[in-house]
Amino acid sequence: REHDKSVTSLSLVQDGEVDLDLVNEWIQKLLANHGKDIYRMKGILAIAHAEKFAFQAVHMIFSGEFTVPWGAEPRVSKLVFIGKNIDIEALKASFAECVSTEESVAKRAKLLRFKVGDKVKCRTGKNKWTKGKVVALMYREEFMSPGEVAPYQVELAGGERIYAPADTDDLIRAA
C-alpha cells in the first residue's frame, strides 16, 4: 500500500497571548471549512488573562481545558496539525490575527455600540432594567472566567458597578 503524500503534519508557534474570543472564532471557522481535512490537531494556547489551555481535536470534535498557570514561562501558543491539503502559510497568518495586542483590543472596542459616558439600561433581573452609565470598555477583573473580557463596565444610578458580559440588547440597551 502506498503512502498518501497529501497527508502531512505541521506545527505552528505563535509568540504572545491570544484573545479567547478571536481564537474561538478561528477554531470554529477552521473546523467548519477544513474539518474533514484535519485528522488531528492538538496544542497549548496562551490565552490572555488565563492559565495554559490544552486542547485536542479529531476531525470536527474539539475539547480543551485550562490547566496550570504559566508562571515565569514565556507566553507561546504551540499547535500541531495532521491532515491533508493544509496551507501552512494561510494557517499561520490567520492564527496570528488572534494575538491580543493594544491595537486589536482598541479595534474590538470601536465595534461596540456604546462608548464611555453613554447612558444605558442594563438587565439586572428577570424583568428588571436599571439605568447607568458606561465607565469602561473591554473590562476585565480577576474573578471573571479565564480569558473572559466584558465589553462594558457600567456604573448604575446607585453607584454600584457591574459588567455586561455581551454587547446584546437583551443585556444592555440605550437609555
Short mmCIF file of C-alpha atoms in Angstrom, two decimals:
data_model
loop_
_atom_site.label_atom_id
_atom_site.label_comp_id
_atom_site.label_asym_id
_atom_site.label_seq_id
_atom_site.Cartn_x
_atom_site.Cartn_y
_atom_site.Cartn_z
CA ARG A 1 0.00 0.00 0.00
CA GLU A 2 1.37 3.38 -0.99
CA HIS A 3 1.69 6.28 1.46
CA ASP A 4 -0.67 9.20 0.75
CA LYS A 5 1.69 12.12 0.08
CA SER A 6 -1.11 14.66 0.58
CA VAL A 7 -1.19 13.83 4.33
CA THR A 8 1.24 15.97 6.28
CA SER A 9 1.97 17.07 9.80
CA LEU A 10 2.93 20.58 10.65
CA SER A 11 3.43 22.76 13.67
CA LEU A 12 2.70 26.38 14.34
CA VAL A 13 4.32 28.51 17.07
CA GLN A 14 2.97 31.96 17.93
CA ASP A 15 4.60 34.26 20.49
CA GLY A 16 2.40 36.32 22.78
CA GLU A 17 -1.07 35.92 24.22
CA VAL A 18 -4.12 35.27 22.06
CA ASP A 19 -7.63 36.63 22.56
CA LEU A 20 -10.13 33.97 23.69
CA ASP A 21 -13.00 35.27 21.52
CA LEU A 22 -10.79 35.55 18.42
CA VAL A 23 -9.38 32.04 18.96
CA ASN A 24 -12.91 30.62 19.38
CA GLU A 25 -13.94 32.23 16.07
CA TRP A 26 -10.73 30.98 14.40
CA ILE A 27 -11.26 27.38 15.57
CA GLN A 28 -14.94 27.43 14.52
CA LYS A 29 -14.07 28.69 11.02
CA LEU A 30 -11.13 26.30 10.71
CA LEU A 31 -13.17 23.23 11.64
CA ALA A 32 -16.20 24.32 9.60
CA ASN A 33 -14.14 24.96 6.47
CA HIS A 34 -11.37 22.35 6.80
CA GLY A 35 -12.55 19.88 9.46
CA LYS A 36 -12.71 16.96 7.03
CA ASP A 37 -9.07 17.55 6.06
CA ILE A 38 -7.74 17.95 9.61
CA TYR A 39 -7.35 14.46 11.05
CA ARG A 40 -5.85 15.61 14.35
CA MET A 41 -4.98 18.90 16.00
CA LYS A 42 -3.53 19.49 19.45
CA GLY A 43 -1.59 22.06 21.38
CA ILE A 44 -1.21 24.58 24.15
CA LEU A 45 -2.69 28.07 23.79
CA ALA A 46 -1.51 31.19 25.61
CA ILE A 47 -4.93 32.77 26.18
CA ALA A 48 -4.79 36.33 27.58
CA HIS A 49 -5.83 36.51 31.26
CA ALA A 50 -5.76 32.73 31.69
CA GLU A 51 -3.77 29.63 32.55
CA LYS A 52 -2.38 27.35 29.87
CA PHE A 53 -5.14 25.99 27.65
CA ALA A 54 -4.51 22.43 26.43
CA PHE A 55 -6.67 21.21 23.56
CA GLN A 56 -7.09 18.43 21.04
CA ALA A 57 -9.38 17.83 18.12
CA VAL A 58 -10.09 14.84 15.92
CA HIS A 59 -11.75 15.95 12.70
CA MET A 60 -14.51 18.29 13.92
CA ILE A 61 -14.65 17.12 17.56
CA PHE A 62 -12.83 19.63 19.78
CA SER A 63 -12.08 19.50 23.51
CA GLY A 64 -9.86 21.53 25.77
CA GLU A 65 -9.35 22.84 29.27
CA PHE A 66 -7.41 25.42 31.23
CA THR A 67 -4.63 23.56 33.03
CA VAL A 68 -1.80 25.19 35.01
CA PRO A 69 -0.54 28.76 35.47
CA TRP A 70 2.23 29.97 33.16
CA GLY A 71 4.48 31.19 35.97
CA ALA A 72 7.64 32.84 34.57
CA GLU A 73 7.42 30.82 31.35
CA PRO A 74 7.09 32.86 28.11
CA ARG A 75 3.53 33.00 26.73
CA VAL A 76 3.72 31.00 23.50
CA SER A 77 0.99 29.07 21.68
CA LYS A 78 2.09 25.79 20.09
CA LEU A 79 -0.20 23.87 17.74
CA VAL A 80 0.33 20.64 15.81
CA PHE A 81 -1.81 19.54 12.86
CA ILE A 82 -2.05 16.25 10.97
CA GLY A 83 -4.13 16.33 7.83
CA LYS A 84 -4.22 16.88 4.11
CA ASN A 85 -4.45 19.95 1.90
CA ILE A 86 -3.37 22.23 4.77
CA ASP A 87 -1.98 25.61 3.71
CA ILE A 88 0.53 26.30 6.49
CA GLU A 89 1.13 29.93 5.48
CA ALA A 90 -2.61 30.72 5.47
CA LEU A 91 -2.97 28.89 8.81
CA LYS A 92 -0.10 30.88 10.38
CA ALA A 93 -1.43 34.20 9.05
CA SER A 94 -4.99 33.59 10.24
CA PHE A 95 -3.85 32.42 13.70
CA ALA A 96 -1.55 35.46 14.04
CA GLU A 97 -4.68 37.63 13.77
CA CYS A 98 -5.79 36.14 17.12
CA VAL A 99 -2.87 37.70 19.02
CA SER A 100 -4.09 40.09 21.71
CA THR A 101 -2.45 43.50 21.26
CA GLU A 102 -3.40 47.01 22.33
CA GLU A 103 -4.39 47.60 18.70
CA SER A 104 -6.63 44.51 18.49
CA VAL A 105 -8.35 45.40 21.78
CA ALA A 106 -8.88 49.00 20.57
CA LYS A 107 -10.25 47.69 17.26
CA ARG A 108 -12.78 45.49 19.10
CA ALA A 109 -13.75 48.40 21.38
CA LYS A 110 -14.52 50.55 18.32
CA LEU A 111 -17.03 47.93 17.15
CA LEU A 112 -19.06 48.21 20.37
CA ARG A 113 -22.42 50.01 20.27
CA PHE A 114 -21.73 52.23 23.30
CA LYS A 115 -18.81 54.43 24.32
CA VAL A 116 -17.56 55.54 27.75
CA GLY A 117 -20.03 58.07 29.14
CA ASP A 118 -23.06 56.76 27.24
CA LYS A 119 -26.27 56.38 29.27
CA VAL A 120 -27.61 52.83 29.15
CA LYS A 121 -30.09 50.46 30.79
CA CYS A 122 -28.79 47.07 31.99
CA ARG A 123 -30.77 43.97 32.75
CA THR A 124 -30.33 43.46 36.48
CA GLY A 125 -33.10 40.90 37.00
CA LYS A 126 -35.55 38.72 35.09
CA ASN A 127 -37.79 41.67 34.16
CA LYS A 128 -35.76 44.46 35.74
CA TRP A 129 -33.73 47.13 33.93
CA THR A 130 -31.55 49.65 35.76
CA LYS A 131 -30.21 52.89 34.33
CA GLY A 132 -26.49 53.53 34.36
CA LYS A 133 -23.51 54.94 32.53
CA VAL A 134 -20.73 53.12 30.66
CA VAL A 135 -17.47 53.70 32.58
CA ALA A 136 -15.10 51.26 30.83
CA LEU A 137 -14.79 49.24 27.63
CA MET A 138 -13.16 45.79 27.31
CA TYR A 139 -13.37 45.34 31.09
CA ARG A 140 -11.53 42.58 32.97
CA GLU A 141 -11.41 41.54 36.65
CA GLU A 142 -9.55 38.63 38.25
CA PHE A 143 -12.79 36.98 39.45
CA MET A 144 -14.01 36.57 35.86
CA SER A 145 -13.70 33.27 33.99
CA PRO A 146 -10.31 32.54 32.40
CA GLY A 147 -9.85 34.61 29.26
CA GLU A 148 -13.15 36.48 29.72
CA VAL A 149 -13.26 40.18 28.86
CA ALA A 150 -16.58 42.01 29.16
CA PRO A 151 -17.46 44.62 26.55
CA TYR A 152 -18.67 47.09 29.21
CA GLN A 153 -18.36 48.07 32.82
CA VAL A 154 -21.38 50.14 33.87
CA GLU A 155 -21.94 52.33 36.91
CA LEU A 156 -25.58 52.04 37.92
CA ALA A 157 -27.61 55.01 39.18
CA GLY A 158 -27.00 53.95 42.81
CA GLY A 159 -23.20 53.88 42.35
CA GLU A 160 -22.81 50.10 42.10
CA ARG A 161 -20.59 48.90 39.25
CA ILE A 162 -21.46 45.86 37.17
CA TYR A 163 -20.32 44.48 33.85
CA ALA A 164 -22.26 43.48 30.76
CA PRO A 165 -20.88 40.11 29.60
CA ALA A 166 -22.02 40.64 25.99
CA ASP A 167 -22.94 43.55 23.71
CA THR A 168 -26.55 42.43 23.13
CA ASP A 169 -29.93 44.17 23.50
CA ASP A 170 -31.13 41.55 25.97
CA LEU A 171 -28.37 42.66 28.41
CA ILE A 172 -27.63 46.32 27.67
CA ARG A 173 -29.63 48.99 25.80
CA ALA A 174 -29.56 52.73 25.17
CA ALA A 175 -31.33 54.60 27.98
#
